[in-house]
């Protein structure tokens, strides 16, 4: 199960009732924040979700509207007596981009670590202590005017548990749930692997956060069959397609085309230009191409289930 | 005439419907912003006032909740194609404190200048081109845990214009308004000073913004007979007086005592601790000492008139 809350949908600068584009994902008591513009911490409170225990802050790029909320959030975490290590990840240039941010933030009682995500992604249970689920976190290249990347969160789903096999191996019932979670157990000096009692792995869940980007193949590849994609859609009009590409953005139709090509289940639009007063007005430009498109709104939440 | 809008009333971090403490003053088409925490630009939009033409940003100190809104605001001013020079002033350490802020902000088409205000204050007409009114801007020492200062804005009021004297000096009627504004005119190679046609200067207007401070004599001196003082009041309970002083803050009663000692006309409280859910609950602690106390609320405005 994955809970997603869209914290904001604005581009460039925050306006009343439209915070800068950011989202937070919760899974098994852990969480990842995607981007952190000015006001993201307030947007989270407004949406009724807490960022205080966020494990990873994943930045898509280093433009101000995606990072200026960091010093405030990092200080608030400190004043809330956070103790857990916080990982911050982002595209090339992370250390340099964060240097003035961390200078402003000042000393924190908790540790802040830069996280580099390799091309094959990371298993979160190997990074974050207490992360029980089989979840993978990956990045993909996007096409913005600066160094940028999008994120893919994949929650694995183990095969069906087969009690008859567990009984045949004399595994005590109390250990069944451990195996079901994909972990090994010891029975009379013998290591039992989850594969021994589970069927074929089943389709898991997949979430995509694009950040700012022009349409690109790497996004389509990464988003293949995703359950939900939060995609930038800076411009509303179909006629703005070329402008969008020039500025490293998309219009509603381009976001919908991306969703269609990637065969995602659901598309949420975000990162609206200030020129867009009412995103719903342009929604038909997207739904004409990809029906299951929703205009993202600040505070909107969903639960992705197996 | 001075228009004041209180943009926020929170301390430490912003919460929904309570932005960080900041205020903006408008006078004759010019304006001064006092402090700029995360979300101040959004609070201004919510309050229906524009910060885009702000002449001076006056920082009371460099704690995050008073300055983290700067990179966003400075970038927004740039994207709104501001051209006018922006002055930023603050207590000792301004340049060092702003270095990471300006690094984050990046290049701006308009110029940003650090402003040092001498002990005798500055006449704004000498600093800002097009500032017509006789206004003085002064700082005073406050008692916080770091280098800090409060601000005093004084709008002068010229003496009464005496038409009989102007007529006696053969001053053309079209020049009368210039003299009334306190500027000299030339009549037949002779310089006529405003004093020659004006009566004794009359009581002007005075506004005080304290920033974070424990009760102190320098604040009482500076606030003498002010028309409005926006004063920090971090704690509500009378029993928190000692804690307040230790942390370089005030409780409601201490703010009221300051207002009473300074004989101000009106006191607005701000900078409430997150522990204060409803400031009105503690208002009697202030009004028992100084009746004309109002619990500041985000977006509250007033016009000070002669």
mmCIF file of C-alpha atoms in Angstrom, chain A residues 63-280:
data_model
loop_
_atom_site.group_PDB
_atom_site.id
_atom_site.type_symbol
_atom_site.label_atom_id
_atom_site.label_comp_id
_atom_site.label_asym_id
_atom_site.label_seq_id
_atom_site.Cartn_x
_atom_site.Cartn_y
_atom_site.Cartn_z
ATOM 1 C CA UNK A 63 15.479 25.773 -9.328
ATOM 2 C CA UNK A 64 14.263 27.900 -6.435
ATOM 3 C CA UNK A 65 10.627 26.850 -6.690
ATOM 4 C CA UNK A 66 11.701 23.271 -5.928
ATOM 5 C CA UNK A 67 14.215 23.821 -3.122
ATOM 6 C CA UNK A 68 13.663 27.112 -1.259
ATOM 7 C CA UNK A 69 11.494 25.403 1.349
ATOM 8 C CA UNK A 70 14.425 23.269 2.509
ATOM 9 C CA UNK A 71 16.090 25.553 5.101
ATOM 10 C CA UNK A 72 12.766 26.068 6.872
ATOM 11 C CA UNK A 73 11.787 22.408 6.781
ATOM 12 C CA UNK A 74 15.223 21.240 7.956
ATOM 13 C CA UNK A 75 15.117 23.710 10.866
ATOM 14 C CA UNK A 76 11.580 22.687 11.768
ATOM 15 C CA UNK A 77 12.634 19.027 11.825
ATOM 16 C CA UNK A 78 15.341 20.066 14.243
ATOM 17 C CA UNK A 79 13.023 22.014 16.489
ATOM 18 C CA UNK A 80 10.743 18.959 16.514
ATOM 19 C CA UNK A 81 13.717 16.999 17.844
ATOM 20 C CA UNK A 82 14.123 14.706 14.896
ATOM 21 C CA UNK A 83 16.900 12.192 15.547
ATOM 22 C CA UNK A 84 16.844 9.967 12.450
ATOM 23 C CA UNK A 85 19.271 10.518 9.594
ATOM 24 C CA UNK A 86 17.748 12.414 6.683
ATOM 25 C CA UNK A 87 18.814 11.558 3.155
ATOM 26 C CA UNK A 88 18.688 14.160 0.428
ATOM 27 C CA UNK A 89 19.074 13.123 -3.160
ATOM 28 C CA UNK A 90 19.013 14.962 -6.442
ATOM 29 C CA UNK A 91 20.612 15.131 -9.870
ATOM 30 C CA UNK A 92 24.222 16.092 -10.562
ATOM 31 C CA UNK A 93 25.369 19.097 -8.552
ATOM 32 C CA UNK A 94 23.606 18.185 -5.306
ATOM 33 C CA UNK A 95 26.425 19.131 -2.975
ATOM 34 C CA UNK A 96 27.008 22.507 -4.608
ATOM 35 C CA UNK A 97 23.298 23.316 -4.765
ATOM 36 C CA UNK A 98 22.745 22.442 -1.129
ATOM 37 C CA UNK A 99 25.755 24.274 0.244
ATOM 38 C CA UNK A 100 23.977 27.642 0.766
ATOM 39 C CA UNK A 101 20.832 25.787 1.932
ATOM 40 C CA UNK A 102 22.754 23.946 4.629
ATOM 41 C CA UNK A 103 24.588 27.124 5.580
ATOM 42 C CA UNK A 104 21.248 28.830 6.171
ATOM 43 C CA UNK A 105 19.876 25.823 8.018
ATOM 44 C CA UNK A 106 22.785 25.735 10.422
ATOM 45 C CA UNK A 107 23.465 22.968 12.900
ATOM 46 C CA UNK A 108 20.986 20.135 13.235
ATOM 47 C CA UNK A 109 20.912 17.431 15.908
ATOM 48 C CA UNK A 110 20.046 14.848 13.259
ATOM 49 C CA UNK A 111 22.374 13.901 10.465
ATOM 50 C CA UNK A 112 21.824 15.012 6.865
ATOM 51 C CA UNK A 113 23.372 12.724 4.268
ATOM 52 C CA UNK A 114 23.641 13.166 0.532
ATOM 53 C CA UNK A 115 22.322 10.138 -1.268
ATOM 54 C CA UNK A 116 23.453 9.039 -4.682
ATOM 55 C CA UNK A 117 21.094 6.639 -6.381
ATOM 56 C CA UNK A 118 22.837 4.245 -8.786
ATOM 57 C CA UNK A 119 21.314 3.455 -12.217
ATOM 58 C CA UNK A 120 19.839 0.191 -10.941
ATOM 59 C CA UNK A 121 18.119 2.049 -8.068
ATOM 60 C CA UNK A 122 18.303 1.256 -4.361
ATOM 61 C CA UNK A 123 16.424 -1.237 -2.214
ATOM 62 C CA UNK A 124 15.075 0.967 0.560
ATOM 63 C CA UNK A 125 15.334 -1.805 3.147
ATOM 64 C CA UNK A 126 19.096 -1.709 2.617
ATOM 65 C CA UNK A 127 19.290 2.036 3.161
ATOM 66 C CA UNK A 128 16.776 2.866 5.847
ATOM 67 C CA UNK A 129 16.694 1.004 9.102
ATOM 68 C CA UNK A 130 13.259 -0.359 9.877
ATOM 69 C CA UNK A 131 12.087 -0.246 6.266
ATOM 70 C CA UNK A 132 10.337 -3.622 6.050
ATOM 71 C CA UNK A 133 8.804 -3.632 2.615
ATOM 72 C CA UNK A 134 10.460 -4.654 -0.616
ATOM 73 C CA UNK A 135 10.584 -1.241 -2.226
ATOM 74 C CA UNK A 136 12.899 0.096 -4.878
ATOM 75 C CA UNK A 137 13.682 3.729 -5.535
ATOM 76 C CA UNK A 138 14.983 4.737 -8.955
ATOM 77 C CA UNK A 139 15.731 7.881 -10.873
ATOM 78 C CA UNK A 140 15.433 8.627 -14.556
ATOM 79 C CA UNK A 141 16.741 11.395 -16.772
ATOM 80 C CA UNK A 142 14.392 14.251 -17.621
ATOM 81 C CA UNK A 143 14.706 17.129 -20.079
ATOM 82 C CA UNK A 144 14.754 20.456 -18.284
ATOM 83 C CA UNK A 145 16.984 23.483 -18.795
ATOM 84 C CA UNK A 146 19.296 22.362 -16.005
ATOM 85 C CA UNK A 147 20.522 19.088 -14.535
ATOM 86 C CA UNK A 148 17.264 17.267 -13.653
ATOM 87 C CA UNK A 149 15.774 13.872 -12.909
ATOM 88 C CA UNK A 150 12.464 12.214 -12.110
ATOM 89 C CA UNK A 151 11.730 9.488 -9.557
ATOM 90 C CA UNK A 152 10.185 6.052 -9.644
ATOM 91 C CA UNK A 153 9.036 4.245 -6.507
ATOM 92 C CA UNK A 154 8.279 0.541 -6.915
ATOM 93 C CA UNK A 155 6.684 -1.504 -4.191
ATOM 94 C CA UNK A 156 7.233 -5.195 -4.785
ATOM 95 C CA UNK A 157 4.575 -7.786 -4.097
ATOM 96 C CA UNK A 158 5.748 -11.191 -3.040
ATOM 97 C CA UNK A 159 4.236 -14.350 -4.514
ATOM 98 C CA UNK A 160 1.256 -16.002 -2.836
ATOM 99 C CA UNK A 161 2.143 -17.739 0.428
ATOM 100 C CA UNK A 162 1.701 -21.517 0.206
ATOM 101 C CA UNK A 163 0.886 -22.943 3.664
ATOM 102 C CA UNK A 164 1.203 -26.528 2.435
ATOM 103 C CA UNK A 165 4.871 -25.924 1.554
ATOM 104 C CA UNK A 166 5.496 -24.216 4.918
ATOM 105 C CA UNK A 167 3.949 -27.120 6.769
ATOM 106 C CA UNK A 168 5.996 -29.608 4.764
ATOM 107 C CA UNK A 169 9.153 -27.726 5.827
ATOM 108 C CA UNK A 170 8.015 -27.762 9.490
ATOM 109 C CA UNK A 171 8.074 -23.948 9.738
ATOM 110 C CA UNK A 172 6.309 -22.741 12.898
ATOM 111 C CA UNK A 173 3.207 -20.641 12.104
ATOM 112 C CA UNK A 174 4.684 -17.616 13.941
ATOM 113 C CA UNK A 175 7.398 -17.405 11.268
ATOM 114 C CA UNK A 176 5.032 -17.405 8.316
ATOM 115 C CA UNK A 177 4.527 -13.604 8.302
ATOM 116 C CA UNK A 178 8.299 -13.042 8.225
ATOM 117 C CA UNK A 179 8.568 -15.177 5.106
ATOM 118 C CA UNK A 180 5.530 -13.463 3.640
ATOM 119 C CA UNK A 181 7.401 -10.138 3.982
ATOM 120 C CA UNK A 182 10.207 -11.607 1.899
ATOM 121 C CA UNK A 183 12.666 -12.296 4.721
ATOM 122 C CA UNK A 184 14.423 -15.564 5.532
ATOM 123 C CA UNK A 185 13.914 -17.527 8.758
ATOM 124 C CA UNK A 186 15.992 -20.112 10.639
ATOM 125 C CA UNK A 187 14.386 -23.447 11.424
ATOM 126 C CA UNK A 188 16.586 -25.968 13.265
ATOM 127 C CA UNK A 189 19.831 -24.504 11.862
ATOM 128 C CA UNK A 190 18.384 -24.480 8.399
ATOM 129 C CA UNK A 191 17.798 -21.189 6.532
ATOM 130 C CA UNK A 192 14.446 -21.102 4.831
ATOM 131 C CA UNK A 193 14.266 -18.607 1.951
ATOM 132 C CA UNK A 194 10.985 -16.877 1.138
ATOM 133 C CA UNK A 195 11.093 -18.350 -2.369
ATOM 134 C CA UNK A 196 10.639 -21.805 -0.813
ATOM 135 C CA UNK A 197 7.146 -21.000 0.422
ATOM 136 C CA UNK A 198 6.021 -18.251 -1.956
ATOM 137 C CA UNK A 199 4.627 -18.462 -5.468
ATOM 138 C CA UNK A 200 5.790 -16.311 -8.400
ATOM 139 C CA UNK A 201 6.203 -12.590 -7.477
ATOM 140 C CA UNK A 202 3.030 -10.668 -8.348
ATOM 141 C CA UNK A 203 2.601 -7.251 -9.923
ATOM 142 C CA UNK A 204 3.548 -4.579 -7.396
ATOM 143 C CA UNK A 205 2.815 -0.852 -7.326
ATOM 144 C CA UNK A 206 4.625 1.890 -9.168
ATOM 145 C CA UNK A 207 4.586 5.641 -8.646
ATOM 146 C CA UNK A 208 6.210 8.289 -10.828
ATOM 147 C CA UNK A 209 7.062 11.902 -9.968
ATOM 148 C CA UNK A 210 8.362 13.703 -13.034
ATOM 149 C CA UNK A 211 9.610 17.061 -11.785
ATOM 150 C CA UNK A 212 10.022 19.673 -14.524
ATOM 151 C CA UNK A 213 10.575 18.204 -17.942
ATOM 152 C CA UNK A 214 9.823 18.411 -21.621
ATOM 153 C CA UNK A 215 8.336 15.241 -23.132
ATOM 154 C CA UNK A 216 11.064 12.606 -23.365
ATOM 155 C CA UNK A 217 11.551 8.901 -23.977
ATOM 156 C CA UNK A 218 13.379 8.306 -20.701
ATOM 157 C CA UNK A 219 10.242 9.399 -18.821
ATOM 158 C CA UNK A 220 7.994 7.178 -20.941
ATOM 159 C CA UNK A 221 10.313 4.226 -20.339
ATOM 160 C CA UNK A 222 10.472 4.847 -16.599
ATOM 161 C CA UNK A 223 6.724 5.341 -16.262
ATOM 162 C CA UNK A 224 5.788 2.109 -18.108
ATOM 163 C CA UNK A 225 2.623 0.658 -16.519
ATOM 164 C CA UNK A 226 2.836 2.929 -13.459
ATOM 165 C CA UNK A 227 -0.207 3.031 -11.189
ATOM 166 C CA UNK A 228 0.070 6.772 -10.774
ATOM 167 C CA UNK A 229 2.162 9.441 -12.432
ATOM 168 C CA UNK A 230 2.283 12.988 -11.091
ATOM 169 C CA UNK A 231 3.412 14.881 -14.145
ATOM 170 C CA UNK A 232 4.267 18.480 -14.736
ATOM 171 C CA UNK A 233 1.849 20.343 -16.996
ATOM 172 C CA UNK A 234 3.014 23.925 -16.973
ATOM 173 C CA UNK A 235 0.925 25.131 -19.909
ATOM 174 C CA UNK A 236 -2.738 24.594 -20.669
ATOM 175 C CA UNK A 237 -3.173 25.392 -24.339
ATOM 176 C CA UNK A 238 -2.377 22.909 -27.112
ATOM 177 C CA UNK A 239 -0.789 25.783 -29.026
ATOM 178 C CA UNK A 240 1.836 26.118 -26.300
ATOM 179 C CA UNK A 241 3.447 22.761 -27.129
ATOM 180 C CA UNK A 242 6.505 24.295 -28.764
ATOM 181 C CA UNK A 243 6.962 26.933 -26.036
ATOM 182 C CA UNK A 244 6.725 24.171 -23.446
ATOM 183 C CA UNK A 245 9.502 22.190 -25.092
ATOM 184 C CA UNK A 246 11.685 25.275 -25.433
ATOM 185 C CA UNK A 247 11.423 25.964 -21.700
ATOM 186 C CA UNK A 248 11.827 22.307 -20.730
ATOM 187 C CA UNK A 249 8.176 21.862 -19.786
ATOM 188 C CA UNK A 250 4.971 20.256 -21.072
ATOM 189 C CA UNK A 251 1.453 21.351 -21.771
ATOM 190 C CA UNK A 252 -1.591 19.326 -20.678
ATOM 191 C CA UNK A 253 -1.701 17.424 -23.957
ATOM 192 C CA UNK A 254 1.969 16.467 -23.822
ATOM 193 C CA UNK A 255 1.563 15.136 -20.287
ATOM 194 C CA UNK A 256 -1.418 13.097 -21.498
ATOM 195 C CA UNK A 257 0.532 11.771 -24.475
ATOM 196 C CA UNK A 258 3.310 10.701 -22.119
ATOM 197 C CA UNK A 259 0.811 8.914 -19.882
ATOM 198 C CA UNK A 260 -0.757 7.185 -22.873
ATOM 199 C CA UNK A 261 2.587 6.070 -24.311
ATOM 200 C CA UNK A 262 3.668 4.771 -20.909
ATOM 201 C CA UNK A 263 0.324 3.072 -20.333
ATOM 202 C CA UNK A 264 0.010 4.441 -16.798
ATOM 203 C CA UNK A 265 -3.185 3.762 -14.869
ATOM 204 C CA UNK A 266 -3.724 7.314 -13.670
ATOM 205 C CA UNK A 267 -2.253 10.722 -14.435
ATOM 206 C CA UNK A 268 -2.300 13.701 -12.087
ATOM 207 C CA UNK A 269 -1.309 17.039 -13.541
ATOM 208 C CA UNK A 270 0.650 19.601 -11.503
ATOM 209 C CA UNK A 271 3.109 22.519 -11.771
ATOM 210 C CA UNK A 272 0.652 24.917 -13.397
ATOM 211 C CA UNK A 273 1.887 28.237 -14.720
ATOM 212 C CA UNK A 274 0.509 31.297 -12.920
ATOM 213 C CA UNK A 275 -1.335 32.055 -16.169
ATOM 214 C CA UNK A 276 -3.581 29.074 -15.491
ATOM 215 C CA UNK A 277 -6.268 30.339 -13.156
ATOM 216 C CA UNK A 278 -8.488 27.295 -13.367
ATOM 217 C CA UNK A 279 -6.711 24.103 -14.486
ATOM 218 C CA UNK A 280 -10.069 22.360 -15.090
#
